[in-house]
PDB file of N, CA, C and O in Angstrom:
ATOM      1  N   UNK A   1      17.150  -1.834   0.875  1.00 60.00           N
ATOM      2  CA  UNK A   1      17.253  -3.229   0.508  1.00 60.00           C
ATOM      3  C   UNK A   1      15.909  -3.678  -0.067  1.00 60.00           C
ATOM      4  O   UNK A   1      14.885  -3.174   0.394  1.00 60.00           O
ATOM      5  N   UNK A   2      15.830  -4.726  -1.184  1.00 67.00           N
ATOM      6  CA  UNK A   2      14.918  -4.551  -2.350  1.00 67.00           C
ATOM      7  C   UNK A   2      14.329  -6.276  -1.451  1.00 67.00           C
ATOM      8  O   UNK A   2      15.101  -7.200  -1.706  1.00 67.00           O
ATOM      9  N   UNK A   3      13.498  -6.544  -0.810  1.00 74.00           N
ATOM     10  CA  UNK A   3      13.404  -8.519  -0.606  1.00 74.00           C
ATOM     11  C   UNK A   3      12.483  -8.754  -2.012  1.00 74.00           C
ATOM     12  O   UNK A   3      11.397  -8.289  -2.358  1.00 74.00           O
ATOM     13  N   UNK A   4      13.462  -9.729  -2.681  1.00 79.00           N
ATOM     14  CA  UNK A   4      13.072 -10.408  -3.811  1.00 79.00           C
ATOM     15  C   UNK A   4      11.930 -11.389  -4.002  1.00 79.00           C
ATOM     16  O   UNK A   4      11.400 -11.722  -5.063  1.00 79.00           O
ATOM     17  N   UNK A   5      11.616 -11.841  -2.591  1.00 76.00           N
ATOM     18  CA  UNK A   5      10.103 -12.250  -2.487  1.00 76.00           C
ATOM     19  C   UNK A   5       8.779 -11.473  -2.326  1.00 76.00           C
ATOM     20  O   UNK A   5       7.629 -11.848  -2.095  1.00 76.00           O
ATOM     21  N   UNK A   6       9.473  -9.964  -2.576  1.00 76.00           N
ATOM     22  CA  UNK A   6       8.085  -9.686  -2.748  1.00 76.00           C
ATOM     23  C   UNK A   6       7.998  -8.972  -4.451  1.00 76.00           C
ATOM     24  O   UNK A   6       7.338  -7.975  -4.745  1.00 76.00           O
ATOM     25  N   UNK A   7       8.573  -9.526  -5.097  1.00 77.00           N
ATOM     26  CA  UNK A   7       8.564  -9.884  -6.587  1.00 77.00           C
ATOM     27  C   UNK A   7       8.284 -10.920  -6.605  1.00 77.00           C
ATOM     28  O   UNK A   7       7.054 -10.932  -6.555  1.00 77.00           O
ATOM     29  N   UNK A   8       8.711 -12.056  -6.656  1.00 80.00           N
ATOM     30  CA  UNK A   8       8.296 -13.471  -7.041  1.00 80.00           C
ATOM     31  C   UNK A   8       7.402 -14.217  -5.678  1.00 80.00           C
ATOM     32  O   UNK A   8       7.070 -15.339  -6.061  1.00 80.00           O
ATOM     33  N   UNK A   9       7.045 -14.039  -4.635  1.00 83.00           N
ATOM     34  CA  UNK A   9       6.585 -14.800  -4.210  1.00 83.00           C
ATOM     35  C   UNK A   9       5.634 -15.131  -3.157  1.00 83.00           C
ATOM     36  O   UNK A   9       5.594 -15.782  -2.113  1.00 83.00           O
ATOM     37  N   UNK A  10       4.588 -14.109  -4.174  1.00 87.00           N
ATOM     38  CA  UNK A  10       3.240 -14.276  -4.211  1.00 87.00           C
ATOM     39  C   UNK A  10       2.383 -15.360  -4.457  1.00 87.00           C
ATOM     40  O   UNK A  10       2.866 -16.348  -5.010  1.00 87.00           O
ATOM     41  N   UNK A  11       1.101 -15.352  -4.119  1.00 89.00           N
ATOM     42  CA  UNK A  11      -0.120 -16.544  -4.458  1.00 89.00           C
ATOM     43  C   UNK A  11       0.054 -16.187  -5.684  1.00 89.00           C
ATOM     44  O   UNK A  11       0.810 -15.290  -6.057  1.00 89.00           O
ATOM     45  N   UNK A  12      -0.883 -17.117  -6.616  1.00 92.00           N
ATOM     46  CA  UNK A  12      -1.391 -16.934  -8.493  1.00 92.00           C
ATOM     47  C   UNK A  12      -2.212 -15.860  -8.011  1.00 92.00           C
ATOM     48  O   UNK A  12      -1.778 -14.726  -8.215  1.00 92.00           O
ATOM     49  N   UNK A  13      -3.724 -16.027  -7.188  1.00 91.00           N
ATOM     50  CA  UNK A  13      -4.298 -14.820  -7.286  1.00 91.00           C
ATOM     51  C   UNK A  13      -3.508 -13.242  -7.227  1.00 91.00           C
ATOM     52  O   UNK A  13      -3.667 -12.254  -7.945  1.00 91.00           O
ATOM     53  N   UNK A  14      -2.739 -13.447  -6.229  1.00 91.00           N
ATOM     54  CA  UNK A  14      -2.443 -11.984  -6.049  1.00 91.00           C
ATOM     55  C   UNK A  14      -1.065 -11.354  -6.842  1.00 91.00           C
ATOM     56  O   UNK A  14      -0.682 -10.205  -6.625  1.00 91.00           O
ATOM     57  N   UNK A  15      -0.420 -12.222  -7.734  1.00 91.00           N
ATOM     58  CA  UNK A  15      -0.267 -12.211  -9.152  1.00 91.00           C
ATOM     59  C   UNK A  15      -0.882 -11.794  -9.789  1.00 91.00           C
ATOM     60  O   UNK A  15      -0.700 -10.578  -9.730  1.00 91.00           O
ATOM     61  N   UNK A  16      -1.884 -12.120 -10.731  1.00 94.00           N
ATOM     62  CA  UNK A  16      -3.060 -11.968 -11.166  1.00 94.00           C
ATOM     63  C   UNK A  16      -3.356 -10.434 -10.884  1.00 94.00           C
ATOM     64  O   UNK A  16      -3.145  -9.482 -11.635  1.00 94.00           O
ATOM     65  N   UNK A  17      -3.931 -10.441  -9.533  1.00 92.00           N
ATOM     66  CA  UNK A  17      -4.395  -9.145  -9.610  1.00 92.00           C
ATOM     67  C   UNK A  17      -3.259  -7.624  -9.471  1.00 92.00           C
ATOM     68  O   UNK A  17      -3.616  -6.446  -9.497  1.00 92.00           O
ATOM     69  N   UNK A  18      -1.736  -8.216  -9.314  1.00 92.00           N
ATOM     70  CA  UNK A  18      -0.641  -7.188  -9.312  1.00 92.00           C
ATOM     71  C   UNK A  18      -0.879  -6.883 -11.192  1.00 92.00           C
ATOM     72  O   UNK A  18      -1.124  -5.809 -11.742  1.00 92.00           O
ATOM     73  N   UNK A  19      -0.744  -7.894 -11.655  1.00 94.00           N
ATOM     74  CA  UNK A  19      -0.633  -7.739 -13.360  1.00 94.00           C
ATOM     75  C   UNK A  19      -2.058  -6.793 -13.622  1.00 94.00           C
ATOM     76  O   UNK A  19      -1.991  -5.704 -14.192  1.00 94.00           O
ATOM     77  N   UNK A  20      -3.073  -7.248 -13.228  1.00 94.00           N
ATOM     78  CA  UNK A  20      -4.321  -5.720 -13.617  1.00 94.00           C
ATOM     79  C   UNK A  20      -3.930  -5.179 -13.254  1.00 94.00           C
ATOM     80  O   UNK A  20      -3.458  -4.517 -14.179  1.00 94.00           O
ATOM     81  N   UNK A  21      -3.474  -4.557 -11.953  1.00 91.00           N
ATOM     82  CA  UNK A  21      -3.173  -3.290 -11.592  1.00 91.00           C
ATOM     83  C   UNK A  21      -1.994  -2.520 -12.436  1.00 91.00           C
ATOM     84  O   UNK A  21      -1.869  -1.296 -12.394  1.00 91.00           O
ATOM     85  N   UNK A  22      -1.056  -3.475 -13.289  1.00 94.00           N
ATOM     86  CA  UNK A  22      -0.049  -2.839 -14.126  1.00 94.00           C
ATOM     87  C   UNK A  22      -0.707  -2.496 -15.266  1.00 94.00           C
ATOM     88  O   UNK A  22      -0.432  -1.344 -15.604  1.00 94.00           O
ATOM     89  N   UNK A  23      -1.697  -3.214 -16.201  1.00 96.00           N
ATOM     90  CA  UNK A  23      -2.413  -3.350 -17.211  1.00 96.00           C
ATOM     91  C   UNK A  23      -3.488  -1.945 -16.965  1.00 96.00           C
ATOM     92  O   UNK A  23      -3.591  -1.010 -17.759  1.00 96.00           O
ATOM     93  N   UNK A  24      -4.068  -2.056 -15.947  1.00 94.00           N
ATOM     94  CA  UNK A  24      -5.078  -1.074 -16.193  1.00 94.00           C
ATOM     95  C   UNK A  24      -4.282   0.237 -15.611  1.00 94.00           C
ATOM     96  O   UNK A  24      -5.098   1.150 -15.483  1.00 94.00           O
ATOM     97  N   UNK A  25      -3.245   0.552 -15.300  1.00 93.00           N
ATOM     98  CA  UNK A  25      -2.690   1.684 -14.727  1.00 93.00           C
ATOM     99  C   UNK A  25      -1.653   2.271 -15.675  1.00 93.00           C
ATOM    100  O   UNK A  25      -1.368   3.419 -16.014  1.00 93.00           O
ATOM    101  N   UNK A  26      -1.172   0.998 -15.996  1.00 94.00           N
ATOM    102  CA  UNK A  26       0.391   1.576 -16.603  1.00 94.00           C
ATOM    103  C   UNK A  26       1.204   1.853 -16.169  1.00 94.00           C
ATOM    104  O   UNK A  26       2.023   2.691 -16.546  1.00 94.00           O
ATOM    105  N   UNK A  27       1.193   0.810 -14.667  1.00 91.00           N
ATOM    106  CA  UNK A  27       1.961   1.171 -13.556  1.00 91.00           C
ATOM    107  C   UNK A  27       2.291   0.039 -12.481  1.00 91.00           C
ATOM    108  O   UNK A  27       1.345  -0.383 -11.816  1.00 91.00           O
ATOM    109  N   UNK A  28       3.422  -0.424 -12.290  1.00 88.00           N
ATOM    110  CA  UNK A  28       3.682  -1.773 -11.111  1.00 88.00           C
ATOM    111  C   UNK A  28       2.644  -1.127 -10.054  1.00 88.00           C
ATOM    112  O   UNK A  28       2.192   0.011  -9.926  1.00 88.00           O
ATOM    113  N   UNK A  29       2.474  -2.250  -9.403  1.00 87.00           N
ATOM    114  CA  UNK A  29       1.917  -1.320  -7.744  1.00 87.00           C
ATOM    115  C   UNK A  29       2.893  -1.026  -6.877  1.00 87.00           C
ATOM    116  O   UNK A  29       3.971  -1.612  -6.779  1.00 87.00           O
ATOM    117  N   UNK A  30       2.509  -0.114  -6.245  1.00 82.00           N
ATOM    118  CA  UNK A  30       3.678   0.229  -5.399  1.00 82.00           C
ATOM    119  C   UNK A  30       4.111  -1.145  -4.202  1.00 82.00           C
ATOM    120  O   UNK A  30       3.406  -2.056  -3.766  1.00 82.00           O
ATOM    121  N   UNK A  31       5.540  -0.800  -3.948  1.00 82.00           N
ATOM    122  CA  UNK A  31       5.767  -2.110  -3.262  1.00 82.00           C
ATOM    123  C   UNK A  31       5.081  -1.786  -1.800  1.00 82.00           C
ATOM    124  O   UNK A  31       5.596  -2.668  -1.113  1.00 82.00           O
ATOM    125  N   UNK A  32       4.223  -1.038  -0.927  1.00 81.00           N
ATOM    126  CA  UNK A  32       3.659  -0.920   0.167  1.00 81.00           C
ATOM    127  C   UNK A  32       2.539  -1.852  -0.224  1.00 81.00           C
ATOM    128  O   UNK A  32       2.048  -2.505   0.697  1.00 81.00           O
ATOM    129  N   UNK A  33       2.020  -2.034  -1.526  1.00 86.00           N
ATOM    130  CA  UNK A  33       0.965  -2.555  -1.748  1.00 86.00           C
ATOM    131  C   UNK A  33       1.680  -4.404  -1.843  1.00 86.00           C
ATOM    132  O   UNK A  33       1.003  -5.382  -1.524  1.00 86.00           O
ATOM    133  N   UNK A  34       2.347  -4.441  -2.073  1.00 87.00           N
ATOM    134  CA  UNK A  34       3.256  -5.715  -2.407  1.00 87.00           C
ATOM    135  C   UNK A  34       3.725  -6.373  -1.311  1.00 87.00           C
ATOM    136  O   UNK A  34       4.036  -7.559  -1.200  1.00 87.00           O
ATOM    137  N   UNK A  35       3.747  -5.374  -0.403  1.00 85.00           N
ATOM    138  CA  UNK A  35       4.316  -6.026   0.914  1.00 85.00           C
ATOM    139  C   UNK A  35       2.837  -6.102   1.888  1.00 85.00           C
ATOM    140  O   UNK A  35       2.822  -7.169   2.501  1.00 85.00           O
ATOM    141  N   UNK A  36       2.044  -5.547   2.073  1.00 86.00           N
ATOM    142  CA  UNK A  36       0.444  -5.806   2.011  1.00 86.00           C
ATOM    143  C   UNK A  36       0.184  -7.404   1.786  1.00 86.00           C
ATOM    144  O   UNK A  36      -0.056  -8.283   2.614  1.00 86.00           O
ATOM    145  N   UNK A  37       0.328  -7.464   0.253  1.00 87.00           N
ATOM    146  CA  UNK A  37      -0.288  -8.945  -0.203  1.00 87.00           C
ATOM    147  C   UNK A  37       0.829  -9.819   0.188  1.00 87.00           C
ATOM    148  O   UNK A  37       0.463 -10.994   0.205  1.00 87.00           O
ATOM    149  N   UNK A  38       1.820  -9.687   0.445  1.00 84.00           N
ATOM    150  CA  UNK A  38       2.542 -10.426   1.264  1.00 84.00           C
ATOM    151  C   UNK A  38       2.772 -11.066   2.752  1.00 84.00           C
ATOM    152  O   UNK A  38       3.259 -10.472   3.713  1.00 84.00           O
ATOM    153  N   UNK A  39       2.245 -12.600   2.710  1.00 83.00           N
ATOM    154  CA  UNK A  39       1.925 -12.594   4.333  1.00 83.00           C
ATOM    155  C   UNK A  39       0.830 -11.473   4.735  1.00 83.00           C
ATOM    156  O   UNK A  39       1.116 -10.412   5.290  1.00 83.00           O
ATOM    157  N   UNK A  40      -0.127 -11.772   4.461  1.00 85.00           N
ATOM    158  CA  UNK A  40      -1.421 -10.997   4.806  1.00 85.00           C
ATOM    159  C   UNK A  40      -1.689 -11.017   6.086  1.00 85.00           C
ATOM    160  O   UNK A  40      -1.619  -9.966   6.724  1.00 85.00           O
ATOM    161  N   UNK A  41      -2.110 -12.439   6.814  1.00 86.00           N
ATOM    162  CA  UNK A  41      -2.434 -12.541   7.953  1.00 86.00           C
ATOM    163  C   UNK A  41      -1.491 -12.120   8.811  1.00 86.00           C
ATOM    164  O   UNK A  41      -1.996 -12.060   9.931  1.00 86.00           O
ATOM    165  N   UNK A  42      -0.111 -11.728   8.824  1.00 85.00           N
ATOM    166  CA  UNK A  42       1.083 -11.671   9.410  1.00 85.00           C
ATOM    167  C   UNK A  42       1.016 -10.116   9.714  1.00 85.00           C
ATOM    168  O   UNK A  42       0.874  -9.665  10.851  1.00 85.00           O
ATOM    169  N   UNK A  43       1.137  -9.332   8.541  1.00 85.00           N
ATOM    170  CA  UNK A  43       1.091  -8.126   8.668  1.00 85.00           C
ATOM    171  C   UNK A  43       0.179  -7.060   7.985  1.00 85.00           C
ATOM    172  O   UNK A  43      -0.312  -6.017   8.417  1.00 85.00           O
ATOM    173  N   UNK A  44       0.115  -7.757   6.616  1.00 87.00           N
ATOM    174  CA  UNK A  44      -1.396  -7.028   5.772  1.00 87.00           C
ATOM    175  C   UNK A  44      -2.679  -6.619   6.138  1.00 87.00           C
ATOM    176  O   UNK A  44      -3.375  -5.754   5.606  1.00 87.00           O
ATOM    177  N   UNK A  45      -2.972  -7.485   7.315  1.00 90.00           N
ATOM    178  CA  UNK A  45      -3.761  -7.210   7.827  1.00 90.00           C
ATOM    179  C   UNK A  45      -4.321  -5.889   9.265  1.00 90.00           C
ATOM    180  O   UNK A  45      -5.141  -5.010   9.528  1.00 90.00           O
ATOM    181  N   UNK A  46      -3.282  -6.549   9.726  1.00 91.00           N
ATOM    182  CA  UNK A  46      -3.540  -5.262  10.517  1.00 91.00           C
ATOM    183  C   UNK A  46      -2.766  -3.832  10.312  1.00 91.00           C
ATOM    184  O   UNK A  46      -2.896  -2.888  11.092  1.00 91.00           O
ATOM    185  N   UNK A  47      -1.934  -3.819   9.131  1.00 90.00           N
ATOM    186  CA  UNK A  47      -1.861  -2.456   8.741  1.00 90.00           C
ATOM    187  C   UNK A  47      -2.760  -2.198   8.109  1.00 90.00           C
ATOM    188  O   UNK A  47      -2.347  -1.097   7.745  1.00 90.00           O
ATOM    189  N   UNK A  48      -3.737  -2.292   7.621  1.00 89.00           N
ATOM    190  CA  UNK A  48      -4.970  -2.376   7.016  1.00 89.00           C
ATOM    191  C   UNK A  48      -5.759  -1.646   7.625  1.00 89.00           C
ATOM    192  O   UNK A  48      -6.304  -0.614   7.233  1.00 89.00           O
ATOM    193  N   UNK A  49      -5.869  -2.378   8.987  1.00 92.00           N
ATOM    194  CA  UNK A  49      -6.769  -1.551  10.130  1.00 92.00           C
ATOM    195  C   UNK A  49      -6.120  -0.420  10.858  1.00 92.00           C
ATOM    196  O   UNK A  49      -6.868   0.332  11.482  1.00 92.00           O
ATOM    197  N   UNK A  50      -5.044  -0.230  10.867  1.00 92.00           N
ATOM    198  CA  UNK A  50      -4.428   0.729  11.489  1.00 92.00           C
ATOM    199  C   UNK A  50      -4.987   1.677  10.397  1.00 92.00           C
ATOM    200  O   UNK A  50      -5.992   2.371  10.552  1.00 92.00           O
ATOM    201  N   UNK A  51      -4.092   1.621   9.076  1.00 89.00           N
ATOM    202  CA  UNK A  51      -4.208   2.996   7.968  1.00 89.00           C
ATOM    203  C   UNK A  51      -5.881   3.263   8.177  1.00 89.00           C
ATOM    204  O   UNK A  51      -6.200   4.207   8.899  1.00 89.00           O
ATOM    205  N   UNK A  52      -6.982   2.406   7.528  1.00 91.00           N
ATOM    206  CA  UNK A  52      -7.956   2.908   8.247  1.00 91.00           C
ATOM    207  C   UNK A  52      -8.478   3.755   9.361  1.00 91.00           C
ATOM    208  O   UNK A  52      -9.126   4.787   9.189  1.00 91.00           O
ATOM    209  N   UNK A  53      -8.063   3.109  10.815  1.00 92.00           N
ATOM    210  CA  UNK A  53      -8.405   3.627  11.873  1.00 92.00           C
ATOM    211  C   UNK A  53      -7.650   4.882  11.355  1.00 92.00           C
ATOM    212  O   UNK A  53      -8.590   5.615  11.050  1.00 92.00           O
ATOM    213  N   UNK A  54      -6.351   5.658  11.036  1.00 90.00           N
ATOM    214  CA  UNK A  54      -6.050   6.674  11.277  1.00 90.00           C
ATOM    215  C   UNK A  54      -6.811   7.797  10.162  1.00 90.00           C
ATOM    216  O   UNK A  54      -6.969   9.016  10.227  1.00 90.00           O
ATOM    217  N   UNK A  55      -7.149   6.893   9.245  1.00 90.00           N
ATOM    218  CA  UNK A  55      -7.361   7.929   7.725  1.00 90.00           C
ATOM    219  C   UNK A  55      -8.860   8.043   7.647  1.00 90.00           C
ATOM    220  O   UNK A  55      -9.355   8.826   6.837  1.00 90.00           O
ATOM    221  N   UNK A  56      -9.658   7.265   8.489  1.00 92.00           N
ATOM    222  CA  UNK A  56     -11.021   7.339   7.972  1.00 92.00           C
ATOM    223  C   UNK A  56     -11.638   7.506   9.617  1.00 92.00           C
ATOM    224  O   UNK A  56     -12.794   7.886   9.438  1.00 92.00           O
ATOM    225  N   UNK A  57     -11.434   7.412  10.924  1.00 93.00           N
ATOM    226  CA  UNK A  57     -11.562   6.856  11.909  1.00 93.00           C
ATOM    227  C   UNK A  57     -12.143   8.990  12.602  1.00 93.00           C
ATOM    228  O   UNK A  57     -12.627   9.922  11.960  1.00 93.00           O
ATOM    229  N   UNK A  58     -11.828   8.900  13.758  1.00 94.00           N
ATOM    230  CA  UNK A  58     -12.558  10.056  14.344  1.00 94.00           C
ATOM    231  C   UNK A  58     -11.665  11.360  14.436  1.00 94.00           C
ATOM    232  O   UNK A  58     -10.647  10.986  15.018  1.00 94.00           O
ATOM    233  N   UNK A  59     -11.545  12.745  14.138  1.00 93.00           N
ATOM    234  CA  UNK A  59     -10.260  13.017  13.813  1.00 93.00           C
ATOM    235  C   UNK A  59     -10.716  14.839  13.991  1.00 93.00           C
ATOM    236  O   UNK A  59     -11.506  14.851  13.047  1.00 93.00           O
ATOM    237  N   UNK A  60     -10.736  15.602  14.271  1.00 94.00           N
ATOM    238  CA  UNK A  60     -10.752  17.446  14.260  1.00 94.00           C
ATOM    239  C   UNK A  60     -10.512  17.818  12.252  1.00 94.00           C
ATOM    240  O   UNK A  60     -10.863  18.795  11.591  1.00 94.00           O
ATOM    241  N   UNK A  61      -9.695  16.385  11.796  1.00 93.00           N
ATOM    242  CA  UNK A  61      -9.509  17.072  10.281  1.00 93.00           C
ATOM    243  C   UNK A  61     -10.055  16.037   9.463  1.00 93.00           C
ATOM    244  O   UNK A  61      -9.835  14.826   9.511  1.00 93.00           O
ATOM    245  N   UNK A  62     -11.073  16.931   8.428  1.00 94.00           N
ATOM    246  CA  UNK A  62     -12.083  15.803   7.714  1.00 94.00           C
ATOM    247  C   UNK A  62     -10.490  14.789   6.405  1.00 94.00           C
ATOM    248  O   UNK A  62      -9.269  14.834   6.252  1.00 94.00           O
ATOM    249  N   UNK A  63     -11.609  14.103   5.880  1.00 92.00           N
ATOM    250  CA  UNK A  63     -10.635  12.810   5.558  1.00 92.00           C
ATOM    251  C   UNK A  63     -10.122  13.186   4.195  1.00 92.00           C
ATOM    252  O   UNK A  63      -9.167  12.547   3.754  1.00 92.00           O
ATOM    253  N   UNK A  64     -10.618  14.091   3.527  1.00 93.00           N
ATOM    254  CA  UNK A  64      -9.706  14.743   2.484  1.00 93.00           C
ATOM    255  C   UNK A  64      -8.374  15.624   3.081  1.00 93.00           C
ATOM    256  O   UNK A  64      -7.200  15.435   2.759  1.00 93.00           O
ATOM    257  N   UNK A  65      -8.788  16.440   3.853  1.00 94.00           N
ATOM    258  CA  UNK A  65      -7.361  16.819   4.752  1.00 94.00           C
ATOM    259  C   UNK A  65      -6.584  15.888   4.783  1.00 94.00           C
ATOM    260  O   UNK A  65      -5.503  16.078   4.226  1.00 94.00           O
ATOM    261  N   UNK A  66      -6.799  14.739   5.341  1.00 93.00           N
ATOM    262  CA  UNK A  66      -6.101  13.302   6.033  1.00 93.00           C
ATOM    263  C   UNK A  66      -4.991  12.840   5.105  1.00 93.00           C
ATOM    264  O   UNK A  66      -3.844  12.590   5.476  1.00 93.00           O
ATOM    265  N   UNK A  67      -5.619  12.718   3.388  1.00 92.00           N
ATOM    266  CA  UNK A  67      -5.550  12.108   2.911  1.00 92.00           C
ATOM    267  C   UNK A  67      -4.180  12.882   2.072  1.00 92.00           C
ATOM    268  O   UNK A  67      -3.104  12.422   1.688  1.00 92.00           O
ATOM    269  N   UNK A  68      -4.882  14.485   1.989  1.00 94.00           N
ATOM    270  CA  UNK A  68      -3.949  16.025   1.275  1.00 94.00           C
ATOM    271  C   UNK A  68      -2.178  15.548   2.302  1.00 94.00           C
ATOM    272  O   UNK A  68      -0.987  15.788   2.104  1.00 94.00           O
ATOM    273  N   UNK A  69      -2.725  15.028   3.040  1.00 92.00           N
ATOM    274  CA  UNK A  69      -1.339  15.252   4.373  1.00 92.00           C
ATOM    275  C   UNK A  69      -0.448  14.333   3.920  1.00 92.00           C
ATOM    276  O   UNK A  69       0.734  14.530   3.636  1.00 92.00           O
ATOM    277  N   UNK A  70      -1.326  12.894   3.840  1.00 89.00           N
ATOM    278  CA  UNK A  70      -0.670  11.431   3.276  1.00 89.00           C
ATOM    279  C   UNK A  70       0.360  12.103   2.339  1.00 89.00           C
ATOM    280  O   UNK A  70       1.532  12.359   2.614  1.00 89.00           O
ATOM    281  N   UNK A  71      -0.278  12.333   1.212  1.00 90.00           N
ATOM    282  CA  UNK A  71       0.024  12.818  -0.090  1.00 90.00           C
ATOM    283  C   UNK A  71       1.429  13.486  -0.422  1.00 90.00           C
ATOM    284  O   UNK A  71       2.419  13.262  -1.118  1.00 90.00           O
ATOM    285  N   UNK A  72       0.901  14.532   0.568  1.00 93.00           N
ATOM    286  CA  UNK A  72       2.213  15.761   0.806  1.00 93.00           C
ATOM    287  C   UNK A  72       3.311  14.905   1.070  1.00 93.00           C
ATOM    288  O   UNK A  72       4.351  14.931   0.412  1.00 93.00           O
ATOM    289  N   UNK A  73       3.079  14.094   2.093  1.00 92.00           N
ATOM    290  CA  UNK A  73       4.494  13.416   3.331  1.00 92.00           C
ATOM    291  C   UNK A  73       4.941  12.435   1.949  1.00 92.00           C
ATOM    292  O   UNK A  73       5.975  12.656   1.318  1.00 92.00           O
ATOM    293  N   UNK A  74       4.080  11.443   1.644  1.00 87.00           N
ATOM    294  CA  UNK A  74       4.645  10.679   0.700  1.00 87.00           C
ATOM    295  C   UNK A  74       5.097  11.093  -0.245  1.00 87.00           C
ATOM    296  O   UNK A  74       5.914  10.340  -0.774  1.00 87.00           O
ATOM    297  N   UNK A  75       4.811  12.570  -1.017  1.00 89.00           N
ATOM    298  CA  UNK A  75       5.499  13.711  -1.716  1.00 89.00           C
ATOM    299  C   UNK A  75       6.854  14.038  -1.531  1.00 89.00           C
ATOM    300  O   UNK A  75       7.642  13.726  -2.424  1.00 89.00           O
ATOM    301  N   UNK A  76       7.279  14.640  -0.476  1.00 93.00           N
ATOM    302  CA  UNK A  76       8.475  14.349   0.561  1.00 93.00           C
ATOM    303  C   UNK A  76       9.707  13.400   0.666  1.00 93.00           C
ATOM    304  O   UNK A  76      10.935  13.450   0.736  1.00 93.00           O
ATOM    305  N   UNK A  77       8.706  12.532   0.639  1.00 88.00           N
ATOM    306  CA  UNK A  77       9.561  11.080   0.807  1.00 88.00           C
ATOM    307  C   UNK A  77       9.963  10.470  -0.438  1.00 88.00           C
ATOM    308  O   UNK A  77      10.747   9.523  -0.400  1.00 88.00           O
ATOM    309  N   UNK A  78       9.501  10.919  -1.581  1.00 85.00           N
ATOM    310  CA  UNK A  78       9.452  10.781  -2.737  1.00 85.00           C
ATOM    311  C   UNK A  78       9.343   9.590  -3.154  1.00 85.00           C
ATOM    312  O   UNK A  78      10.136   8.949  -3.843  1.00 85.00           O
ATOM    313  N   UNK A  79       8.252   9.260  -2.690  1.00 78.00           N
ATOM    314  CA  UNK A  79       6.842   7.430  -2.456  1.00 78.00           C
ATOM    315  C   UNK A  79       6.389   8.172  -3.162  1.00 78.00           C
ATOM    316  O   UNK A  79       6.188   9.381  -3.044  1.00 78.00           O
ATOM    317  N   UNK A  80       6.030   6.883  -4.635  1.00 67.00           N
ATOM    318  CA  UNK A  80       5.051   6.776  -5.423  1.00 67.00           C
ATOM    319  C   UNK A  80       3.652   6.809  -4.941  1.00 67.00           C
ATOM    320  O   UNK A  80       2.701   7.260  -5.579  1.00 67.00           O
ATOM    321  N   UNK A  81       3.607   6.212  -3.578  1.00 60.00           N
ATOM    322  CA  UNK A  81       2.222   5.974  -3.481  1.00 60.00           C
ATOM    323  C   UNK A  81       1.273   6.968  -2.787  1.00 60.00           C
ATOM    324  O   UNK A  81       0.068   6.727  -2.722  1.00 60.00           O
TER     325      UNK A  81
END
C-alpha cells in the first residue's frame, strides 16, 4: 500500500530538497527516505538513531562490512535503496 501523503505532503523545504535529490541524481528518493522526512519528530528521528547506532556504533564487523550486508539484504528485497 502506496500512503499518498508521503507524495504530497511534505514541508516546502523538504520538497525542495526531494526535487535536488531527483535533479542531481536522476532519481526520486527512495520512499524510506520520504517516510524519514515525514513526521520527523514522530518517527524520522529516532530511526535515524537506531540505523546509526546499528551501522556505525560498536560491532566485531568494520562498517564497510555493515554497510556490504545492508546492500546485499536490500538487494534481496529488491529496495532501491
Amino acid at each position: 500500500m502506496r500512503l499518498s501523503v508521503l507524495e504530497h505532503g511534505h514541508t516546502f523545504g523538504q520538497k525542495l530538497l526531494l526535487k535536488l535529490v531527483r535533479l542531481m541524481t536522476g532519481f526520486t528518493a527512495p520512499d524510506v527516505v520520504k517516510t524519514l522526512l515525514y513526521r520527523k519528530p514522530f518517527f524520522g528521528e529516532q530511526q535515524n538513531e537506531l540505523t546509526e547506532q546499528v551501522m556505525r556504533g560498536p560491532s566485531d564487523w568494520p562498517v564497510g562490512e555493515r554497510d556490504l550486508f545492508a546492500a546485499y539484504v536490500s538487494r534481496l528485497n529488491q529496495c532501491l535503496f
